[in-house]
XYZ file of C-alpha atoms in Angstrom:
769
model
C 88.977 92.344 104.876
C 90.671 89.205 106.009
C 93.823 89.402 108.031
C 96.972 87.687 106.875
C 97.796 87.166 110.552
C 95.518 84.125 110.462
C 96.682 81.716 107.735
C 93.334 79.961 107.894
C 91.786 83.071 106.393
C 93.038 84.386 103.064
C 94.540 81.191 101.533
C 96.161 81.214 98.112
C 93.541 79.473 96.037
C 92.938 79.223 92.331
C 95.587 81.712 91.244
C 96.238 82.362 87.591
C 98.269 85.207 86.129
C 98.654 86.307 82.551
C 100.794 89.040 81.023
C 98.943 92.340 80.903
C 99.104 94.599 77.877
C 99.171 98.376 78.171
C 95.709 98.520 76.648
C 94.314 95.944 79.082
C 95.868 97.747 82.035
C 94.283 101.015 80.849
C 90.921 99.305 80.573
C 91.317 97.873 84.070
C 92.175 101.215 85.556
C 89.170 102.834 83.993
C 86.947 100.114 85.273
C 87.964 99.874 88.882
C 84.892 100.122 91.096
C 86.051 99.758 94.653
C 82.537 99.814 96.046
C 82.170 96.381 94.492
C 85.130 95.072 96.571
C 84.242 91.825 98.319
C 86.044 89.813 100.960
C 87.642 86.455 100.224
C 87.581 85.249 103.820
C 87.764 81.566 104.555
C 87.314 81.432 108.298
C 88.287 78.239 110.052
C 86.966 78.177 113.603
C 88.922 76.088 116.119
C 87.009 74.668 119.099
C 88.619 75.207 122.470
C 90.455 72.216 123.961
C 88.810 70.570 126.980
C 89.367 67.480 129.082
C 86.385 65.751 127.530
C 87.546 65.948 123.893
C 86.258 67.836 120.923
C 83.176 70.003 120.969
C 80.056 68.368 119.575
C 79.177 68.982 115.908
C 76.477 71.469 116.893
C 79.120 73.696 118.501
C 81.204 73.524 115.326
C 78.191 74.561 113.310
C 77.474 77.477 115.629
C 81.109 78.616 115.414
C 81.060 78.324 111.643
C 77.832 80.285 111.469
C 79.307 83.031 113.649
C 82.328 83.181 111.327
C 80.104 83.571 108.303
C 78.094 86.338 109.930
C 81.291 88.115 110.976
C 82.609 87.997 107.424
C 79.374 89.446 106.074
C 79.393 92.244 108.641
C 83.003 93.043 107.740
C 82.104 93.178 104.039
C 79.233 95.544 104.828
C 81.590 97.724 106.874
C 84.058 97.912 103.980
C 81.381 99.211 101.629
C 80.053 101.692 104.171
C 83.524 103.056 104.901
C 84.342 103.586 101.238
C 81.033 105.412 100.864
C 82.182 107.508 103.826
C 79.122 106.402 105.776
C 81.255 106.481 108.903
C 78.704 105.936 111.669
C 77.201 102.854 110.021
C 80.697 101.541 109.199
C 81.720 101.720 112.871
C 78.493 100.006 113.898
C 79.159 97.200 111.414
C 82.727 96.742 112.690
C 81.433 96.617 116.255
C 79.057 93.790 115.298
C 82.059 91.828 114.023
C 83.730 92.259 117.419
C 80.574 91.111 119.209
C 80.294 87.990 117.061
C 83.926 86.834 117.447
C 85.579 88.742 120.301
C 89.344 88.359 120.433
C 89.640 86.732 116.995
C 91.888 87.970 114.203
C 88.947 89.407 112.299
C 87.812 91.230 115.469
C 91.298 92.738 115.840
C 91.101 93.907 112.230
C 87.695 95.420 112.956
C 89.064 97.360 115.958
C 91.941 98.638 113.794
C 89.508 99.856 111.139
C 87.349 101.576 113.696
C 90.458 103.603 114.516
C 91.048 104.269 110.815
C 87.430 105.373 110.455
C 87.825 107.884 113.285
C 90.941 109.237 111.548
C 88.990 109.767 108.338
C 86.258 111.498 110.320
C 88.841 113.919 111.677
C 88.434 112.509 115.205
C 92.117 111.944 115.910
C 91.675 111.714 119.683
C 89.176 108.860 119.393
C 91.414 107.134 116.861
C 94.430 107.388 119.152
C 92.497 105.817 122.003
C 91.378 102.901 119.817
C 94.906 102.197 118.539
C 96.493 102.388 122.013
C 93.892 100.043 123.483
C 94.444 97.600 120.626
C 98.191 97.535 121.348
C 97.513 97.080 125.052
C 95.135 94.154 124.538
C 97.138 92.297 121.854
C 100.864 93.035 122.309
C 101.951 89.924 120.412
C 99.571 90.198 117.453
C 100.786 90.649 113.842
C 98.611 93.756 113.817
C 101.060 95.538 116.150
C 103.489 97.071 113.552
C 100.857 98.921 111.554
C 98.961 99.923 114.707
C 102.124 101.473 116.177
C 102.488 103.571 113.037
C 98.855 104.636 113.331
C 99.500 105.811 116.903
C 102.194 108.127 115.531
C 99.877 109.222 112.731
C 97.035 110.032 115.125
C 99.364 112.001 117.418
C 100.586 114.040 114.434
C 97.003 114.723 113.360
C 96.134 115.958 116.829
C 98.998 118.442 116.712
C 98.023 119.506 113.183
C 94.443 120.098 114.261
C 95.639 122.417 116.994
C 97.649 124.428 114.471
C 95.031 124.958 111.758
C 91.728 126.753 111.842
C 88.671 124.948 110.672
C 87.029 126.360 107.578
C 83.493 125.646 106.532
C 83.242 124.247 103.039
C 81.746 126.693 100.590
C 78.329 125.629 99.340
C 78.233 124.634 95.676
C 76.211 126.955 93.418
C 73.257 125.691 91.397
C 74.157 127.859 88.389
C 77.569 128.328 86.781
C 78.014 130.726 83.858
C 80.760 130.060 81.332
C 82.694 133.346 81.087
C 83.790 132.622 77.486
C 80.330 132.058 75.986
C 77.842 133.136 78.623
C 76.361 129.632 78.503
C 74.507 128.699 81.679
C 75.233 125.364 83.312
C 72.372 124.424 85.634
C 72.608 121.768 88.310
C 69.741 119.351 87.724
C 70.552 116.506 90.098
C 72.647 115.705 93.159
C 73.717 112.216 94.201
C 74.585 111.912 97.875
C 74.749 109.262 100.563
C 73.953 105.773 99.333
C 73.055 107.081 95.866
C 76.494 108.551 95.331
C 78.140 105.617 93.549
C 78.973 107.132 90.161
C 82.248 105.454 89.252
C 83.968 104.087 86.159
C 82.526 105.517 82.954
C 79.780 107.326 84.831
C 76.768 105.281 83.781
C 73.824 105.654 81.423
C 70.433 107.257 81.993
C 67.432 105.050 81.310
C 65.332 106.170 78.319
C 62.534 107.331 80.627
C 64.989 109.328 82.744
C 64.094 107.552 85.980
C 67.315 105.621 86.579
C 71.052 105.738 86.065
C 72.913 102.489 85.379
C 76.502 102.727 86.660
C 78.423 99.523 85.826
C 75.975 96.991 87.352
C 74.315 99.332 89.881
C 70.903 100.867 89.173
C 70.558 104.277 90.837
C 66.963 105.593 91.096
C 66.806 109.345 90.546
C 64.047 109.682 93.137
C 66.624 109.218 95.889
C 65.665 105.673 96.839
C 68.396 103.132 97.530
C 70.453 101.799 94.581
C 70.321 98.090 93.763
C 72.336 95.678 91.619
C 71.188 94.698 88.154
C 72.729 91.249 88.637
C 74.371 89.192 91.356
C 77.322 88.500 89.057
C 80.593 90.410 89.164
C 79.591 92.634 86.253
C 80.757 95.730 84.395
C 79.765 98.206 81.702
C 75.978 98.046 81.960
C 73.965 99.888 79.280
C 70.224 100.324 78.625
C 68.490 99.432 75.385
C 66.718 102.391 73.673
C 63.282 100.933 74.485
C 64.266 100.644 78.160
C 63.243 96.993 78.306
C 66.696 95.387 78.310
C 70.188 95.981 79.600
C 73.547 94.529 78.546
C 76.638 94.017 80.677
C 79.944 92.144 80.824
C 80.375 89.274 83.289
C 82.431 86.066 83.385
C 84.287 87.193 80.229
C 81.008 87.173 78.283
C 78.285 89.574 77.135
C 74.937 89.185 78.889
C 71.499 90.673 78.253
C 68.789 90.858 80.910
C 65.135 91.956 80.535
C 64.227 94.872 82.793
C 61.112 96.734 83.814
C 61.159 100.361 82.619
C 58.983 101.283 85.614
C 61.121 99.736 88.371
C 64.516 99.386 86.688
C 64.730 95.861 88.077
C 65.227 92.630 86.112
C 61.978 91.136 84.868
C 63.532 87.788 83.935
C 66.802 85.863 84.019
C 69.949 87.200 82.350
C 71.064 85.394 79.188
C 74.617 84.968 77.962
C 74.644 86.105 74.333
C 78.340 85.942 73.425
C 81.399 84.314 74.960
C 84.828 85.902 74.652
C 87.108 88.148 76.664
C 84.854 90.980 77.795
C 85.625 92.796 81.042
C 86.703 96.419 80.820
C 86.146 97.320 77.181
C 83.771 100.133 76.387
C 80.125 99.079 76.711
C 78.206 97.581 73.828
C 75.962 100.019 71.982
C 72.373 99.371 70.936
C 70.660 99.719 67.586
C 67.768 102.208 67.610
C 65.221 99.339 67.483
C 66.892 97.568 70.465
C 67.268 94.354 68.431
C 71.038 94.430 67.911
C 74.199 95.412 69.716
C 77.494 96.626 68.300
C 80.705 95.571 69.985
C 84.471 95.435 69.545
C 84.706 91.654 69.342
C 87.364 90.057 71.478
C 87.984 86.316 71.783
C 90.661 83.763 70.921
C 90.354 84.441 67.182
C 89.358 88.092 66.881
C 90.492 91.206 68.696
C 89.369 94.718 67.940
C 87.073 94.777 64.929
C 83.488 96.050 65.095
C 80.819 93.364 64.891
C 77.021 93.464 65.137
C 75.161 90.784 67.092
C 71.484 90.100 66.464
C 69.706 89.393 69.729
C 66.889 87.625 67.856
C 68.864 84.873 66.103
C 72.415 85.282 67.444
C 73.825 86.104 64.010
C 77.199 87.910 64.019
C 78.054 90.353 61.250
C 81.508 91.862 60.824
C 81.513 95.573 60.023
C 85.227 96.408 60.032
C 88.315 94.426 59.056
C 91.284 96.703 59.558
C 94.751 96.172 61.042
C 94.014 98.635 63.829
C 91.810 98.359 66.903
C 88.245 99.638 66.435
C 85.909 100.445 69.301
C 83.055 102.696 70.500
C 80.668 102.191 67.599
C 77.546 104.384 67.871
C 74.459 103.976 65.676
C 72.840 106.922 63.962
C 69.020 107.158 64.031
C 68.668 105.484 60.595
C 69.833 102.179 62.115
C 72.439 101.660 59.384
C 75.062 104.374 59.694
C 77.681 104.307 62.446
C 80.440 106.393 63.891
C 83.346 104.570 65.526
C 86.902 105.095 66.745
C 89.964 103.401 65.271
C 93.234 103.335 67.194
C 96.324 102.931 65.045
C 99.374 105.125 64.701
C 96.853 107.918 65.189
C 93.311 107.852 66.517
C 90.595 108.468 63.925
C 86.842 109.008 64.222
C 85.211 107.388 61.207
C 81.753 107.433 59.672
C 80.375 104.238 58.115
C 77.209 104.634 56.058
C 76.432 100.926 56.124
C 77.827 97.383 55.983
C 80.312 96.956 53.143
C 80.703 100.690 52.600
C 84.029 102.503 52.755
C 84.449 104.449 56.019
C 85.047 108.198 55.948
C 87.389 109.928 58.419
C 85.679 112.740 60.327
C 88.529 113.714 62.657
C 91.920 112.464 63.755
C 94.149 113.033 66.754
C 97.245 111.622 68.376
C 95.208 110.030 71.159
C 91.600 110.494 72.173
C 88.243 109.032 73.122
C 84.905 108.856 71.313
C 81.925 109.871 73.472
C 78.162 109.382 72.901
C 76.584 110.883 69.780
C 73.658 113.274 70.028
C 70.300 111.437 69.765
C 69.518 113.151 66.443
C 72.824 111.928 64.989
C 74.032 115.425 64.098
C 76.833 115.855 66.628
C 79.856 113.805 67.668
C 81.346 114.390 71.106
C 84.933 113.317 71.722
C 88.166 114.028 73.566
C 91.401 115.026 71.865
C 93.733 114.036 74.670
C 91.946 115.734 77.586
C 90.368 118.486 75.470
C 86.623 118.232 74.869
C 85.439 118.664 71.278
C 82.121 118.770 69.419
C 82.037 117.824 65.727
C 79.092 118.699 63.509
C 78.758 115.814 61.037
C 77.071 117.895 58.345
C 80.111 120.073 57.646
C 82.727 118.345 59.872
C 83.236 121.578 61.759
C 84.929 121.124 65.116
C 84.165 123.214 68.186
C 86.586 123.262 71.112
C 84.720 123.377 74.420
C 86.246 124.264 77.778
C 83.551 123.702 80.410
C 83.800 125.506 83.747
C 85.717 123.526 86.343
C 82.768 123.140 88.677
C 80.620 121.119 86.246
C 83.022 118.236 85.682
C 83.224 116.469 82.342
C 80.843 115.604 79.500
C 78.570 112.669 80.284
C 75.770 112.389 77.703
C 72.945 114.226 75.904
C 69.395 115.102 76.817
C 66.785 112.946 75.087
C 65.888 115.733 72.653
C 69.548 116.373 71.800
C 69.277 120.080 72.601
C 71.286 119.992 75.826
C 74.583 118.503 76.901
C 74.836 116.743 80.262
C 77.956 117.058 82.393
C 78.847 115.046 85.472
C 81.008 116.094 88.382
C 81.743 112.999 90.412
C 82.513 113.134 94.089
C 85.163 110.502 93.374
C 88.527 110.994 91.724
C 90.690 108.258 90.267
C 93.981 108.320 92.115
C 97.130 106.279 92.491
C 97.718 105.336 96.111
C 100.830 104.277 97.990
C 100.030 101.674 100.648
C 102.146 99.950 103.294
C 101.777 96.520 104.896
C 103.734 94.389 107.317
C 105.284 91.115 106.136
C 103.996 89.674 109.400
C 100.425 90.181 108.182
C 97.641 92.458 109.351
C 95.904 95.373 107.616
C 97.551 97.956 105.386
C 97.514 101.739 105.544
C 97.835 104.536 103.015
C 100.981 106.638 103.100
C 100.762 110.372 102.296
C 96.972 110.319 102.308
C 95.498 113.302 100.464
C 98.679 113.953 98.449
C 98.695 113.179 94.726
C 101.498 110.752 93.942
C 102.847 108.900 90.905
C 104.004 105.870 92.932
C 104.934 103.483 90.133
C 108.608 103.712 91.100
C 109.476 103.373 94.772
C 112.777 103.262 96.650
C 113.064 102.359 100.315
C 115.699 104.092 102.424
C 118.456 101.821 103.732
C 117.008 102.183 107.245
C 113.561 101.053 106.000
C 111.927 104.133 107.524
C 111.283 106.257 104.419
C 110.078 105.799 100.834
C 111.090 107.843 97.799
C 108.633 108.167 94.947
C 107.221 110.787 92.544
C 104.686 113.565 92.984
C 101.853 113.412 90.466
C 101.631 117.074 89.497
C 105.271 117.692 88.523
C 106.835 114.180 88.705
C 109.425 115.448 91.193
C 110.992 113.023 93.674
C 109.741 113.197 97.250
C 110.755 111.308 100.382
C 107.946 110.211 102.714
C 108.506 109.130 106.347
C 106.898 105.796 107.136
C 105.572 107.188 110.414
C 103.709 109.952 108.595
C 104.307 113.624 107.981
C 104.661 115.810 104.907
C 106.742 114.478 101.992
C 110.180 116.104 101.679
C 111.255 117.120 98.155
C 114.470 115.576 96.857
C 116.125 118.696 95.449
C 117.597 117.862 92.039
C 116.670 120.791 89.798
C 119.826 122.911 89.996
C 122.169 120.019 89.275
C 120.161 117.922 86.819
C 118.155 120.487 84.886
C 114.431 120.909 84.445
C 113.976 118.108 81.882
C 115.674 115.311 83.808
C 113.893 112.000 84.354
C 115.032 110.236 87.543
C 115.441 106.494 86.979
C 117.091 104.613 89.867
C 119.258 105.065 92.941
C 122.478 103.087 93.325
C 122.352 100.240 95.877
C 124.154 102.375 98.490
C 121.821 105.313 97.633
C 124.786 107.632 97.073
C 124.155 108.219 93.366
C 121.064 108.684 91.215
C 120.803 107.771 87.532
C 118.663 110.048 85.397
C 117.994 110.577 81.698
C 117.659 113.736 79.621
C 115.794 113.762 76.297
C 117.676 114.602 73.110
C 116.195 116.206 70.006
C 116.529 112.887 68.095
C 114.216 111.099 70.606
C 117.142 109.280 72.225
C 118.444 110.167 75.678
C 121.646 110.956 77.523
C 122.192 108.991 80.724
C 123.730 110.773 83.723
C 124.498 109.982 87.335
C 124.689 112.516 90.154
C 125.903 112.150 93.773
C 123.069 112.487 96.303
C 122.298 112.306 99.988
C 119.044 111.326 101.677
C 119.892 112.989 104.988
C 119.021 116.404 103.556
C 117.544 114.976 100.376
C 119.266 116.425 97.337
C 122.444 116.417 95.262
C 125.932 116.797 96.688
C 127.867 117.390 93.463
C 127.591 117.909 89.715
C 126.123 115.274 87.359
C 128.308 113.128 85.102
C 127.418 111.948 81.590
C 127.880 108.163 81.558
C 126.143 107.128 78.302
C 125.498 109.482 75.394
C 122.793 108.985 72.774
C 121.088 106.166 74.669
C 118.447 104.329 72.630
C 116.406 102.194 75.007
C 113.571 101.777 72.470
C 111.222 103.822 74.665
C 111.049 101.022 77.238
C 110.365 102.265 80.770
C 113.220 100.625 82.676
C 116.162 99.175 80.762
C 119.043 99.651 83.200
C 120.427 97.982 86.328
C 123.029 99.066 88.887
C 125.809 96.628 89.842
C 125.685 95.607 93.539
C 128.770 97.717 94.344
C 127.304 100.757 92.559
C 130.345 101.084 90.273
C 128.766 100.043 86.963
C 125.470 100.217 85.103
C 124.125 97.581 82.713
C 121.695 98.917 80.149
C 119.921 98.058 76.914
C 121.054 100.137 73.932
C 119.602 99.444 70.482
C 118.502 96.002 71.629
C 121.868 94.873 73.023
C 123.405 94.833 76.519
C 126.067 97.432 77.296
C 128.017 98.327 80.410
C 129.242 101.725 81.500
C 130.971 103.206 84.523
C 128.790 104.952 87.086
C 131.188 107.912 87.237
C 132.322 108.398 83.615
C 131.376 107.421 80.082
C 133.241 104.158 79.695
C 130.999 101.981 77.577
C 131.492 98.317 76.727
C 129.182 96.245 74.542
C 128.372 92.802 75.999
C 126.033 91.362 73.369
C 125.841 91.863 69.621
C 122.990 89.762 68.321
C 120.047 90.131 65.946
C 117.755 89.377 68.890
C 116.266 92.094 71.078
C 117.562 91.963 74.633
C 115.756 93.459 77.614
C 115.359 93.554 81.398
C 118.996 93.216 82.528
C 119.511 92.304 86.209
C 122.861 92.024 87.992
C 123.497 88.991 90.199
C 123.972 89.698 93.937
C 127.651 88.734 93.513
C 128.099 91.188 90.622
C 129.627 88.596 88.288
C 126.722 87.884 85.948
C 123.697 89.513 84.318
C 120.427 87.744 83.548
C 118.234 89.109 80.746
C 115.410 88.353 78.314
C 116.101 87.773 74.637
C 113.358 88.010 72.005
C 114.157 85.996 68.868
C 110.914 87.053 67.226
C 107.475 88.008 68.446
C 106.334 85.325 70.886
C 109.677 83.488 70.839
C 111.770 84.430 73.887
C 114.722 83.080 75.891
C 115.909 83.623 79.460
C 119.674 84.046 79.273
C 122.658 84.840 81.489
C 126.028 86.334 80.565
C 129.226 87.050 82.463
C 129.732 90.696 83.372
C 133.241 90.388 81.900
C 131.894 89.307 78.509
C 131.706 86.078 76.536
C 128.873 83.958 75.203
C 125.436 84.084 76.795
C 123.910 80.873 78.168
C 120.233 80.056 77.691
C 118.540 79.054 80.943
C 114.956 78.609 79.760
C 112.787 78.729 76.660
C 110.528 80.659 76.705
C 111.550 83.379 79.109
C 109.548 83.360 82.357
C 109.134 85.490 85.459
C 112.346 85.327 87.435
C 114.723 86.799 90.005
C 118.200 86.018 91.299
C 118.573 83.590 94.202
C 120.021 85.210 97.346
C 123.469 83.635 96.847
C 123.665 84.634 93.176
C 124.389 81.065 92.074
C 120.971 80.441 90.529
C 118.014 82.206 88.967
C 114.650 81.528 90.608
C 111.941 80.935 87.989
C 108.315 79.856 87.763
C 107.800 76.693 85.731
C 105.067 74.073 85.580
C 103.399 75.176 88.823
C 106.686 75.180 90.703
C 109.371 77.595 91.794
C 112.753 76.323 90.594
C 116.337 77.415 91.141
C 118.202 77.248 87.814
C 121.995 77.012 88.424
C 123.784 79.546 86.218
C 126.997 77.502 85.986
C 125.315 74.287 84.913
C 123.502 71.549 86.746
C 119.929 70.420 87.122
C 117.116 72.749 88.223
C 116.031 72.265 91.843
C 112.432 72.613 92.960
C 112.154 74.910 95.985
C 108.390 75.410 96.247
C 105.345 73.737 94.792
C 102.386 75.920 93.967
C 99.872 73.189 93.132
C 98.947 72.443 96.740
C 97.798 76.029 97.198
C 95.657 75.935 94.065
C 97.966 78.273 92.155
C 99.574 78.210 88.725
C 103.086 79.101 87.621
C 101.882 82.491 86.422
C 103.023 84.819 89.182
C 105.121 87.990 89.052
C 107.430 90.235 91.110
C 109.425 87.353 92.616
C 111.398 88.867 95.520
C 113.477 87.045 98.122
C 113.301 88.282 101.707
C 116.636 89.113 103.398
C 116.576 85.887 105.465
C 116.871 83.857 102.256
C 114.198 81.484 103.567
C 111.073 83.194 102.280
C 110.051 84.533 98.897
C 107.362 87.116 98.094
C 105.373 87.283 94.879
C 102.236 88.770 93.368
C 99.451 86.665 91.888
C 95.960 86.929 90.448
C 93.118 84.923 92.036
C 91.198 82.680 89.671
C 87.837 83.948 90.893
C 88.657 87.622 90.385
C 90.672 87.749 87.184
C 91.449 91.239 86.059
C 89.906 92.883 89.107
C 92.012 91.714 92.036
C 95.549 90.572 92.772
C 97.344 89.123 95.770
C 100.700 89.694 97.447
C 101.985 86.558 99.148
C 104.990 85.368 101.153
C 105.940 81.686 101.059
C 108.306 79.792 103.339
C 110.669 77.621 101.314
C 111.192 75.239 104.234
C 107.566 74.578 105.163
C 105.689 75.607 102.013
C 103.369 77.747 104.124
C 101.979 80.688 102.126
C 100.583 83.806 103.780
C 98.605 86.476 101.946
C 99.717 90.044 102.713
C 97.646 93.213 102.241
C 94.548 91.011 102.282
C 92.351 93.894 103.401
C 92.892 95.482 99.974
C 90.876 93.431 97.492
C 91.683 95.649 94.501
C 94.347 95.317 91.832
C 97.872 95.731 93.221
C 100.167 96.348 90.257
C 103.538 95.876 91.902
C 105.187 95.810 95.309
C 108.524 96.795 96.852
C 110.211 95.125 99.825
C 111.928 97.150 102.553
C 115.642 96.346 103.082
C 114.954 94.874 106.531
C 112.237 92.637 105.105
C 109.615 93.865 107.566
C 107.467 95.955 105.199
C 106.036 95.958 101.729
C 104.933 99.021 99.819
C 102.767 98.830 96.736
C 100.695 100.991 94.473
C 97.080 100.633 93.561
C 94.611 102.791 91.636
C 91.218 103.512 93.135
C 88.324 105.901 93.055
C 88.638 108.079 96.142
C 85.794 110.205 97.492
C 86.947 113.824 97.550
C 83.624 115.724 97.659
C 80.388 115.346 99.613
C 78.214 114.590 96.565
C 78.180 114.036 92.802
C 76.268 116.486 90.634
C 74.681 116.501 87.173
C 74.616 119.685 85.070
C 72.879 120.670 81.835
C 73.714 123.345 79.260
C 71.983 124.281 76.017
C 73.948 123.282 72.928
C 73.109 126.522 71.105
C 74.414 128.590 74.014
C 77.616 126.598 74.303
C 78.673 127.112 70.677
C 77.110 130.493 69.912
C 80.447 132.349 70.185
C 82.138 129.763 68.051
C 80.000 129.839 64.904
């Protein structure tokens, strides 16, 4: 966890961003494994100045060595903390402090010792750590977040005094399904260092001695897990003979020989197919372990099922359909397959062999195909979140509702007579995190509360954040200093089916949409206050029968809060914020999108799609007239602070494009920092001298992203939130420019241990025959 307070650590190097499809984002979210998070520290030690000149080279080498050891200890501490191995995490942080006392990384380590005490429920110890850190380093960039943690620790101390401690109820070893009488028996518990079941949950080795979770091999005898490969790898799966394993790494498919007795590699891994393989579902093996089936994905093919021979490298195409096919499972005969196709509806299909016509076994609006039974008689799948079993012989479907305490379906026993369920100690959650624009570590806001933080609004005083609760999607306001979220009461005025969209710039009105029976929406605004969060008057219909083409955000408030620009049927319209007074600005065959008002309120910039892949960045006067094309194709952009130009990314530079004519002006070069022009979320800070943006590091494509602030005058770039090495989808800047908030999705440990359960198939379906 490098600190952005030291620009020598956490440089912007090798950044490359690409647009992310909904499907890719879903794959990424399913594949996040935060225990694999690694630091990207580049520590530059500076020898102390003396009267006799620079320190000798040997001193430099010793300092560099100490920096490397400190980085490694910090990385170890990160892993231990996320495993909730608190004592060892604190010990690892303390070693960092011993190696480089007083350094930025040592300050970060002291901060995280305080955070660790908070997570242990030792608020008094945490408070002492934070106060001492403030006392020792009053001018450090770590001060803002540490001050907030002092408030948080004090609140926790008061809360601990008010609540009684309750001992956690012990988990039973037998759970009986009340609907069928089926008995679910706990057969294994993963705890401590073995409790790393993340992502898709892993695969049992054929001999039942190991579990392969992504790239981590977990021995079932309780011994310490170990990596299958040193590469950043995902989606590991065993071959049926137990002598090989396949995984994704470096955008390719790899196969490595393994020992069935030890689970460890018995030879070097071999790349068997290049492409774009990261977070797709794992490859599946033929019964003889000589072939793998995969949804091929490269520059020429995306989504059809192919078979790769591991003996001669031959590729055979099995499907050639317009939809996306995935999750192909072999039946025991080695010829037949069951796979999932994802088109307008999801279908589970049976293919009797190459060249044969597939047969549809089941269809659903959205779902997921799960492993087949080893005897090939049963298909397990999800219809939305509902678990189903399909008997291939007669295509009969059984709906299964497992007891809550056993988790979700994982796999089958080797004889196919029992189903295996997994209850992970981790849950996949969306987190709201806060960081200072001065640098330093981040902290989680509203820890332990389920949020849907993909829309965030800062209060004008920069002391509160408004976002959505996860369970009911209601708006809540969260104090930056901690405390329980306050609901923003909208129900009585807006109705139960309202969808809050955006607050006006002065935060005195809220725009929300209500679904119509024809799948369009009606757009309303309602007066609100954030002092006692809620409405202060009745809502007003401002745009009836709104067709935004099901795009998430297609509206923008004018700076004075008097008008709203929106996309309706692919064109730009304006309406009053207090009455339905609609005016059409564009009337073109192109599809417009993403309208943004200029800070001066006189113009609107937007994207225009001529045809698929052919886009323009355009600007139009808010009073009407012809639109002007600024760039082809459209690129990531934002308004300049004075509203006279649009800031864009082009050819590894940030440019200001004058909206009233004139030549573009380069304001920041990205090449020197090893970055590309592919960045997103361009946001100017209030001082007009710095710009923030998000970027993806070259060495961690698809798994990590950066938030950076660059000075236009000096070109200096500082990485923010550098202690969070995961994927940060988007960020929001506080009005005073001192804070950033962002959302990230991670597996969070919520139980002491993960458990594996078994149930007999015949018992599970006996009431459903």
